[in-house]
Structures are given as C-alpha cells and as structure tokens.
PDB file of C-alpha atoms in Angstrom:
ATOM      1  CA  UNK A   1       0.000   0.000   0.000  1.00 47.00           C
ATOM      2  CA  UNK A   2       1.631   3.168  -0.875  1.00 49.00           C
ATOM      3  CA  UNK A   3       2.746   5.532   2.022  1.00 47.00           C
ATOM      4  CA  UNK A   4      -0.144   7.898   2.145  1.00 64.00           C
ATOM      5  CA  UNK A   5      -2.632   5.344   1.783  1.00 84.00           C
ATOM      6  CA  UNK A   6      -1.124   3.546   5.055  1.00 89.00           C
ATOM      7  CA  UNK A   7      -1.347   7.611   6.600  1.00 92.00           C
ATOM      8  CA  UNK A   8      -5.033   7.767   5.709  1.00 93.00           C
ATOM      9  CA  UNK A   9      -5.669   4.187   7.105  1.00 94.00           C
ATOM     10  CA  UNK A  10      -3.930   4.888  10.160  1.00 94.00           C
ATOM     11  CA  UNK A  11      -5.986   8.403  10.614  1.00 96.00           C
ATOM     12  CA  UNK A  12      -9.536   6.426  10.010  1.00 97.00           C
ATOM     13  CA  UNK A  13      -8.858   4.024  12.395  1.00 97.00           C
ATOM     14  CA  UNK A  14      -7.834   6.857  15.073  1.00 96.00           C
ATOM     15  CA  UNK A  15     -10.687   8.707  14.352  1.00 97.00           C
ATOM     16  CA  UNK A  16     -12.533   4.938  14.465  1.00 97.00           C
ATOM     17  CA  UNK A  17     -10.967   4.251  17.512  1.00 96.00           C
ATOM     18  CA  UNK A  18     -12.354   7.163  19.454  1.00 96.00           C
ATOM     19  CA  UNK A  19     -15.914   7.333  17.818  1.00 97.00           C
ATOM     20  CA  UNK A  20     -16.362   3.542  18.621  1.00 97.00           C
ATOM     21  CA  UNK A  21     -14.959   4.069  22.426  1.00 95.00           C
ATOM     22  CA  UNK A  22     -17.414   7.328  22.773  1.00 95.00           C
ATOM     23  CA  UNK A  23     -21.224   5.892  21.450  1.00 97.00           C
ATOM     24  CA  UNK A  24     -20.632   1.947  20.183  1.00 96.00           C
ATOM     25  CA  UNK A  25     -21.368  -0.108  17.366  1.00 96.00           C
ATOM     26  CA  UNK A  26     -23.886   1.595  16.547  1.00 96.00           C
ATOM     27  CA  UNK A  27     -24.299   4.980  17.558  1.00 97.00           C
ATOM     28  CA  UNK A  28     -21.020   5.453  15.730  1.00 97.00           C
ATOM     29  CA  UNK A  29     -20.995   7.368  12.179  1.00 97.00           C
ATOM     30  CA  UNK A  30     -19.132   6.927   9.521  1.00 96.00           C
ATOM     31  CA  UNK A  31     -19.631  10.421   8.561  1.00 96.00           C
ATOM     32  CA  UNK A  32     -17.621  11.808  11.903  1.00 97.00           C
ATOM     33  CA  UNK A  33     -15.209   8.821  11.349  1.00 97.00           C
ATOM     34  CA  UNK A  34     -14.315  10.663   8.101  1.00 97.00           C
ATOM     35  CA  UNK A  35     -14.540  13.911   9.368  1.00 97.00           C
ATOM     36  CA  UNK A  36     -11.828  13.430  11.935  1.00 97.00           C
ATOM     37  CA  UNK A  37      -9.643  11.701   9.984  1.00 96.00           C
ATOM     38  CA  UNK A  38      -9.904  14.228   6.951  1.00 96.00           C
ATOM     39  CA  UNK A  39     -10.904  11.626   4.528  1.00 95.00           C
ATOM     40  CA  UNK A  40     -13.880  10.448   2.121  1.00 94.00           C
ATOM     41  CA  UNK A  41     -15.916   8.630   4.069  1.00 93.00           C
ATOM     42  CA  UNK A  42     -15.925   6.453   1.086  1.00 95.00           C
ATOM     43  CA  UNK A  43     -12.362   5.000   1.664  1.00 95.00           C
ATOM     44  CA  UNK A  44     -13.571   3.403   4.807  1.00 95.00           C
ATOM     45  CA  UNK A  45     -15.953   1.168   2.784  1.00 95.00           C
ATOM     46  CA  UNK A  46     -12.918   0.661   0.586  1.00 95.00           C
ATOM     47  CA  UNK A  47     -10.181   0.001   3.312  1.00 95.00           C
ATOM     48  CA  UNK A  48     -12.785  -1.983   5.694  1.00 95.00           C
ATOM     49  CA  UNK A  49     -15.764  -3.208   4.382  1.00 93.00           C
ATOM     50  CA  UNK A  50     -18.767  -2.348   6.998  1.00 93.00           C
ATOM     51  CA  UNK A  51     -18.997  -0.574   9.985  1.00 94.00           C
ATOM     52  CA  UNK A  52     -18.661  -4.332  11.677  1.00 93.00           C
ATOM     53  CA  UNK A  53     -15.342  -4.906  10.185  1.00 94.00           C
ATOM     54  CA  UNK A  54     -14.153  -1.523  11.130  1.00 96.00           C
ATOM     55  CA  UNK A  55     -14.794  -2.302  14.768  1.00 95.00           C
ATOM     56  CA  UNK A  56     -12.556  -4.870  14.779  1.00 92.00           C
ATOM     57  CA  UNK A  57      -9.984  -4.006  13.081  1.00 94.00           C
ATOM     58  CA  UNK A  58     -10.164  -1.290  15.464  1.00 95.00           C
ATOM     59  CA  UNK A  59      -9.939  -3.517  18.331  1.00 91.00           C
ATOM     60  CA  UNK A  60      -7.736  -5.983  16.874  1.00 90.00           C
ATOM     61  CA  UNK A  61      -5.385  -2.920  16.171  1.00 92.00           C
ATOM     62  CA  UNK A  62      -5.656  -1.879  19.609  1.00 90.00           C
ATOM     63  CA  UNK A  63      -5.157  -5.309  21.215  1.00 86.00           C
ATOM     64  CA  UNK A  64      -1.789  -5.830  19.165  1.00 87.00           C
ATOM     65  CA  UNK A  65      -0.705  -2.240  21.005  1.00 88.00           C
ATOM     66  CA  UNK A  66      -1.363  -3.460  23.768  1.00 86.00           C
ATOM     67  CA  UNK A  67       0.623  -6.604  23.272  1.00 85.00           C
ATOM     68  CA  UNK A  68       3.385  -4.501  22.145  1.00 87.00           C
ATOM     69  CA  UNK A  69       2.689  -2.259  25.369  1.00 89.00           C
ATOM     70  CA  UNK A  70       2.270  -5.191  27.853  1.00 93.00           C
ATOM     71  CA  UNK A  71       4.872  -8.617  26.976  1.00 93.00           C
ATOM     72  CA  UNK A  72       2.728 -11.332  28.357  1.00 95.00           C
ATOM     73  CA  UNK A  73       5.614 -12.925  30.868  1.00 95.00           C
ATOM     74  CA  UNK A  74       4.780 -16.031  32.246  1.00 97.00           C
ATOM     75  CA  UNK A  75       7.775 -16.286  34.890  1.00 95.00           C
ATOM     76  CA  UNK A  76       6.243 -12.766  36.379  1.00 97.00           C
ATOM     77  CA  UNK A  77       2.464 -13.101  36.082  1.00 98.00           C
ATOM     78  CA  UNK A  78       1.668 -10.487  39.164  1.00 98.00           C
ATOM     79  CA  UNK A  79       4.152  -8.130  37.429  1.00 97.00           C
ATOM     80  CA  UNK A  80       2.047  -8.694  34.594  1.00 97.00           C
ATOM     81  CA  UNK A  81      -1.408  -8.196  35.879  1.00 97.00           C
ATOM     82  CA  UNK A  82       0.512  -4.730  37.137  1.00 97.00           C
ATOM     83  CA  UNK A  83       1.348  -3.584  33.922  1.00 96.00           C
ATOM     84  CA  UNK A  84      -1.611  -4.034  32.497  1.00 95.00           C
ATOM     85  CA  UNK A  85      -3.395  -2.486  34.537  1.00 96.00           C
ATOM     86  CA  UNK A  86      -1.009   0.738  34.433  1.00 96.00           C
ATOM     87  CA  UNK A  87      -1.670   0.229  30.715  1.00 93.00           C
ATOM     88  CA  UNK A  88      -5.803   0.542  30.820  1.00 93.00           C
ATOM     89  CA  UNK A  89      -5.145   3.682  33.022  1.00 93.00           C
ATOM     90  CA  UNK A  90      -3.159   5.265  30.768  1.00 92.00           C
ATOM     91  CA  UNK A  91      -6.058   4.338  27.699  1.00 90.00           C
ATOM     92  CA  UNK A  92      -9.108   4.535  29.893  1.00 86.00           C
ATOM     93  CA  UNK A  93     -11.176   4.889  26.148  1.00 90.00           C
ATOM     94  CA  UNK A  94      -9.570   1.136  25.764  1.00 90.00           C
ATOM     95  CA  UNK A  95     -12.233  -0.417  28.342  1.00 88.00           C
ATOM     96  CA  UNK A  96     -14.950   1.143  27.059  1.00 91.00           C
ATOM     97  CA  UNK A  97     -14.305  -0.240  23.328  1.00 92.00           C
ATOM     98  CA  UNK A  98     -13.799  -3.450  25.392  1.00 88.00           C
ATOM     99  CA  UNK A  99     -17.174  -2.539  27.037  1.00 90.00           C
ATOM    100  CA  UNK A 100     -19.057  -2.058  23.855  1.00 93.00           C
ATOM    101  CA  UNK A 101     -17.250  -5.010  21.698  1.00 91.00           C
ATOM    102  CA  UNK A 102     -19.067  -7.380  24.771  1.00 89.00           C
ATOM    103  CA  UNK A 103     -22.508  -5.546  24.293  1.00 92.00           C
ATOM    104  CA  UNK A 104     -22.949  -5.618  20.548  1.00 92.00           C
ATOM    105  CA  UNK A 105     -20.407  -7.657  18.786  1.00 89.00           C
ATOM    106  CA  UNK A 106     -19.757 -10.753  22.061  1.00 85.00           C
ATOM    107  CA  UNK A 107     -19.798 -13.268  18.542  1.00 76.00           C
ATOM    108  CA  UNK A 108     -16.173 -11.930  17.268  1.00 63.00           C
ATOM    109  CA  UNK A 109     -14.322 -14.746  19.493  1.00 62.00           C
ATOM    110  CA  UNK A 110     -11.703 -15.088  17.215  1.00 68.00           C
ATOM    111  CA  UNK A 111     -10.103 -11.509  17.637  1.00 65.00           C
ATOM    112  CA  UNK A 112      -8.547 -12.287  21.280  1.00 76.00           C
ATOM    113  CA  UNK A 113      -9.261 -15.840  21.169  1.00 83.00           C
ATOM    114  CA  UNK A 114      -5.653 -16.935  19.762  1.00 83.00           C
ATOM    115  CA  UNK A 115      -3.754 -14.978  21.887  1.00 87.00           C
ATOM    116  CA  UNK A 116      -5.325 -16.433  24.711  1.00 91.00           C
ATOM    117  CA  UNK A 117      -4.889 -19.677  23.882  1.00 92.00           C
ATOM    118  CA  UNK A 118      -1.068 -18.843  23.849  1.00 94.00           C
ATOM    119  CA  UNK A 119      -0.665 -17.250  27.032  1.00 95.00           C
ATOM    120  CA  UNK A 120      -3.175 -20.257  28.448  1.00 96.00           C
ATOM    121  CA  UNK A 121      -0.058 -22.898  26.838  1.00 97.00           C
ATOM    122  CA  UNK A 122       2.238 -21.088  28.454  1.00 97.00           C
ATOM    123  CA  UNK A 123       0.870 -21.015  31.586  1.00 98.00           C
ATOM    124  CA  UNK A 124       0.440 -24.613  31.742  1.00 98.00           C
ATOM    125  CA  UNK A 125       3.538 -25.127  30.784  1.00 98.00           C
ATOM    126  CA  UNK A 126       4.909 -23.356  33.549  1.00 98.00           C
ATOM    127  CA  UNK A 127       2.674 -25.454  36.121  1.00 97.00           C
ATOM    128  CA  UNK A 128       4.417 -28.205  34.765  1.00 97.00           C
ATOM    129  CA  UNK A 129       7.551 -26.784  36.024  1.00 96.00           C
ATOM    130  CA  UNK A 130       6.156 -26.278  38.952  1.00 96.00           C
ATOM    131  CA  UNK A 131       6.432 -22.312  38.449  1.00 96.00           C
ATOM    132  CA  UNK A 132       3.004 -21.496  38.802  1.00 97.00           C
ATOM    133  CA  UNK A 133       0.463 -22.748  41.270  1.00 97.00           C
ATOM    134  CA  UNK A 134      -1.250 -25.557  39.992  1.00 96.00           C
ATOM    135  CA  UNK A 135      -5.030 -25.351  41.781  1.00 95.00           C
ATOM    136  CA  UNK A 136      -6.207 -24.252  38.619  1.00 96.00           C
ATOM    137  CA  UNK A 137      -6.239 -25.125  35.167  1.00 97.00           C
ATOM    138  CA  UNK A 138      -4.503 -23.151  32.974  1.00 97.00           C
ATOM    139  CA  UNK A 139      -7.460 -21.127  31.001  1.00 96.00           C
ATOM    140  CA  UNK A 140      -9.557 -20.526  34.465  1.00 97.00           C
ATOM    141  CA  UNK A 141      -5.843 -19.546  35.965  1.00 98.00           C
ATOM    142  CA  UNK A 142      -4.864 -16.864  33.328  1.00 97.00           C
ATOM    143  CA  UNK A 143      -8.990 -15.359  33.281  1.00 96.00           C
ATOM    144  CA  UNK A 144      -8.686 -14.739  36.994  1.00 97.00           C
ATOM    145  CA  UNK A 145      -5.010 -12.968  36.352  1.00 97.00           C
ATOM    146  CA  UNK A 146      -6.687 -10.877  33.787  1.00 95.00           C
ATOM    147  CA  UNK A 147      -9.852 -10.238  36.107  1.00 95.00           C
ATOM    148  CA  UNK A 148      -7.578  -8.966  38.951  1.00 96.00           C
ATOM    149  CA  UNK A 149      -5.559  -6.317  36.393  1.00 96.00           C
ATOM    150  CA  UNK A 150      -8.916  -5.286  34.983  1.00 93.00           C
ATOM    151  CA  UNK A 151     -11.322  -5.056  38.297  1.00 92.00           C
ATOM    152  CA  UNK A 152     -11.278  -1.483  39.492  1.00 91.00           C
ATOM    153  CA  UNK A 153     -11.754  -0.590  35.731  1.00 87.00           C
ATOM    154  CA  UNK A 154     -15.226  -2.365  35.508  1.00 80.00           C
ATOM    155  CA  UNK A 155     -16.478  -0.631  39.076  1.00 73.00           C
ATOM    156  CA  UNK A 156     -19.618   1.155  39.113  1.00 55.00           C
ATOM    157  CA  UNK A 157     -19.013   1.586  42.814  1.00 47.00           C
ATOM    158  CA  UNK A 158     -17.219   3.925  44.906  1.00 48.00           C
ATOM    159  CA  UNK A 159     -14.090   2.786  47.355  1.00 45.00           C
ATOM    160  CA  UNK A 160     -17.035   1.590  49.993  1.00 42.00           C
ATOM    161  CA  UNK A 161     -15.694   4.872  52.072  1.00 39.00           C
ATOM    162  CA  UNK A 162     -12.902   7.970  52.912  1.00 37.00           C
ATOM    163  CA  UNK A 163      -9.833   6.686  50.906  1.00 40.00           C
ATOM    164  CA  UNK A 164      -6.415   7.395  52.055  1.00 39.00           C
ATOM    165  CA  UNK A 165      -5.996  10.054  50.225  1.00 42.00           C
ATOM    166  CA  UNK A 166      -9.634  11.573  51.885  1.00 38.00           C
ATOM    167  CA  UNK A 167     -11.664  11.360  49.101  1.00 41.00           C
ATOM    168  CA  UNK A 168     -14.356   7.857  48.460  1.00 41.00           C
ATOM    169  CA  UNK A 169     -13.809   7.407  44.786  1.00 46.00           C
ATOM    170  CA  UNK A 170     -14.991   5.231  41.966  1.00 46.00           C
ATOM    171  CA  UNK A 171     -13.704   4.625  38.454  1.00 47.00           C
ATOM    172  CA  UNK A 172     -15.370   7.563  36.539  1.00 53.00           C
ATOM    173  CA  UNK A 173     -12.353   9.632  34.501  1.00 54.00           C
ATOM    174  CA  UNK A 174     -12.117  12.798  36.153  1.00 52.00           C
ATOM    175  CA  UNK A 175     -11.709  16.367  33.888  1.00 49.00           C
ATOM    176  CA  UNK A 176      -7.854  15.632  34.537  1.00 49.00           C
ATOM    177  CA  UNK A 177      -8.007  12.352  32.837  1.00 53.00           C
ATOM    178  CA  UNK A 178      -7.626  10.528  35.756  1.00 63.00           C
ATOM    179  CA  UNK A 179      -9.121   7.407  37.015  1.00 70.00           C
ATOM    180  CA  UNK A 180      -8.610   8.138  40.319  1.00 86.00           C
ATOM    181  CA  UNK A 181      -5.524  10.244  42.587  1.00 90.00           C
ATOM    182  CA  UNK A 182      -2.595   8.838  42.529  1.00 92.00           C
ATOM    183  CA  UNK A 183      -2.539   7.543  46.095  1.00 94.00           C
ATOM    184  CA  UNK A 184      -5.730   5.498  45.648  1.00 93.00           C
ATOM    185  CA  UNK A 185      -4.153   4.129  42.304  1.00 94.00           C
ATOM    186  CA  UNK A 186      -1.343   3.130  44.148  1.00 95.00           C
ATOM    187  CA  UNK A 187      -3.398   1.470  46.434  1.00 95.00           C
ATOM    188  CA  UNK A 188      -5.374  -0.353  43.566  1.00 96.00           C
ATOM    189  CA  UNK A 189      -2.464  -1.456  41.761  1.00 97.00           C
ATOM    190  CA  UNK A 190      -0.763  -3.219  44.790  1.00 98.00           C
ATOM    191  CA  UNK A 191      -3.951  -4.931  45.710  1.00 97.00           C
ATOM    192  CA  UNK A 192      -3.814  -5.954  41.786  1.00 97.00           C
ATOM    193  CA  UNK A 193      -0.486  -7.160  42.108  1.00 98.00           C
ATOM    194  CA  UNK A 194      -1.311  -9.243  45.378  1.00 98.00           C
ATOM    195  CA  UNK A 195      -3.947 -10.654  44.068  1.00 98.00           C
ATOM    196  CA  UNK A 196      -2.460 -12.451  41.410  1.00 98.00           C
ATOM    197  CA  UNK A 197       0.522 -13.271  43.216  1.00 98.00           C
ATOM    198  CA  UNK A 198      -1.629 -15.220  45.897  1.00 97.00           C
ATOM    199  CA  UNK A 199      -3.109 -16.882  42.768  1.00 97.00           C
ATOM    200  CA  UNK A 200      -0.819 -18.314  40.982  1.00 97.00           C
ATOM    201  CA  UNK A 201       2.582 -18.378  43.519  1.00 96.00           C
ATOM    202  CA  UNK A 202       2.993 -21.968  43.845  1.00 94.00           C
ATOM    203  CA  UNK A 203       2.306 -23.691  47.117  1.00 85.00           C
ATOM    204  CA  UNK A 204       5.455 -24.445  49.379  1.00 75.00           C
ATOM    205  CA  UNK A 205       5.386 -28.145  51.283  1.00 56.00           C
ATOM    206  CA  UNK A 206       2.920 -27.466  54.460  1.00 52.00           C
ATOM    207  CA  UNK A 207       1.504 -24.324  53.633  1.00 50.00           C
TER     208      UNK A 207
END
C-alpha cells in the first residue's frame, strides 16, 4: 500500500478508535469517522468493508498495542497483571471499546481468542515446572489474572468509604483524565499485584 494510503488508514482508524470508544457499534458514524480523519468517508468502505469490520480491526489494532505495550511474561504473572493495569489507566477509552465489543459484537471470538490460547499454553507449561500454582487449570488460571488487572476498571461503585488520600472514589475519569488520585491508584495497583501473586505463587510443602 503506498505511504499515504497507510497515513489515511492509520488516521480512520484513530478517528474509528475514538468514535467507537465514545457511542458503540452503533451509535457510531461513519460520517464523523471521516470527518476526523480528513478523509472520504468512502475510503472506509474501501479500506474496511462495513462498519462491523471496522470495529474490529479497530480492536484488533488496539489489542496488538497493547501486546506490544504489555509482553505477556509467564515467569512474572503479578508483574504482569501490574502492567496491564497501568496500561488501561493510561487508555481509559480502551475499556470502554472493550465494554461495547461485549454488548454488541460478544460473537467476534476469534479476535482475542488466539492470543489467549497462547498465554493459556504457556501457563500450563509453567505449572508443569512447577512455576506457577497448579489449583487451577490453565485457562480458568490466566482469566482470573486478567480479572484482577482489569477489576477497578469495571467498578460502578465507589471505594465503599474515605480513601487514604480523603476522598471515596470510583472509576469515573475525572476532567484531569484521571481514574482516580494517585494515592488510591497506588493502592489499587498493589492490591492488583497481590492478588495475582496469591493466585498463581505456587504452594510451598505445608503451607
């Protein structure tokens, strides 16, 4: 694809990116799509197909970012439930496309599903070796890693009461961008951490 055309592409699926995050599926328009990217509107039909198809490409596009962003390490699975979570607060607009992609399109399996089955071989591979706990199997192991890093992301709720920092917060973005002050983050990402290192630690003789 010649350079420009990859510059276009790459502007439509910003744009994409941040119309799908904002109103879904389908409040999104192609016509602000275009708009933001400063293209015809036309070369999204041309580059993607439907709106469908531009949604995940979209959210394949962002998962392989956050691949790049986040190395899935096996030998360090608390450190990893730790970055990602420091990655979803620096793109809090990634959880809502996550959000969305579960309320109108929960039939495209196949865009996270091969990763996952990766990281799950990995895992169990490393039970093997007796470097991960072995209570679970491998798939219900890595979901509850991936729960943990993603928790205080899905809250609706506030902190149940007067933070640390003096302030009972939820996970709303604040006009700063913010999820929350960076005391009660703190907080949240050790209990993250913690969490999945009680989970998958393996189990000493008579513990």
């Amino acid at each position: 694809m010649p350079r420009d055309s990859s510059a276009t592409k790459g502007r439509l699926l910003d744009a994409a990116f941040a119309e799908f995050a904002a109103y879904g599926i389908a409040g999104a328009r192609v016509d602000r799509i275009a708009k933001a990217a400063g293209a015809n509107k036309q070369l999204i039909y041309a580059y993607f197909g439907n709106k469908e198809q531009l949604f995940d490409e979209v959210l394949q596009r962002a998962l392989t970012e956050g691949a790049e962003s986040v190395p899935f390490d096996v030998e360090d699975l608390p450190g990893y439930a730790g970055a990602i979570f420091d990655h979803l607060v620096a793109r809090p607009d990634l959880m809502r496309l996550r959000l969305w992609k579960l309320l109108e399109r929960p039939s495209a399996t196949g865009i996270e599903a091969d990763g996952f089955r990766r990281k799950a071989a990995e895992v169990a591979d490393a039970q093997r070796r007796g470097a991960v706990a072995r209570e679970l199997e491998p798939f219900d192991l890595l979901t509850m890693v991936l729960a943990a890093a993603q928790a205080w992301f899905w809250a609706t709720e506030g902190t149940g009461g007067t933070g640390a920092d003096g302030g009972a917060e939820g996970a709303g973005v604040g006009e700063d961008g913010r999820f929350w002050s960076p005391q009660r983050q703190a907080l949240h990402r050790s209990a993250v951490v913690e969490t999945a290192r009680r989970m998958t630690e393996p189990k000493t003789a008579g513990a």
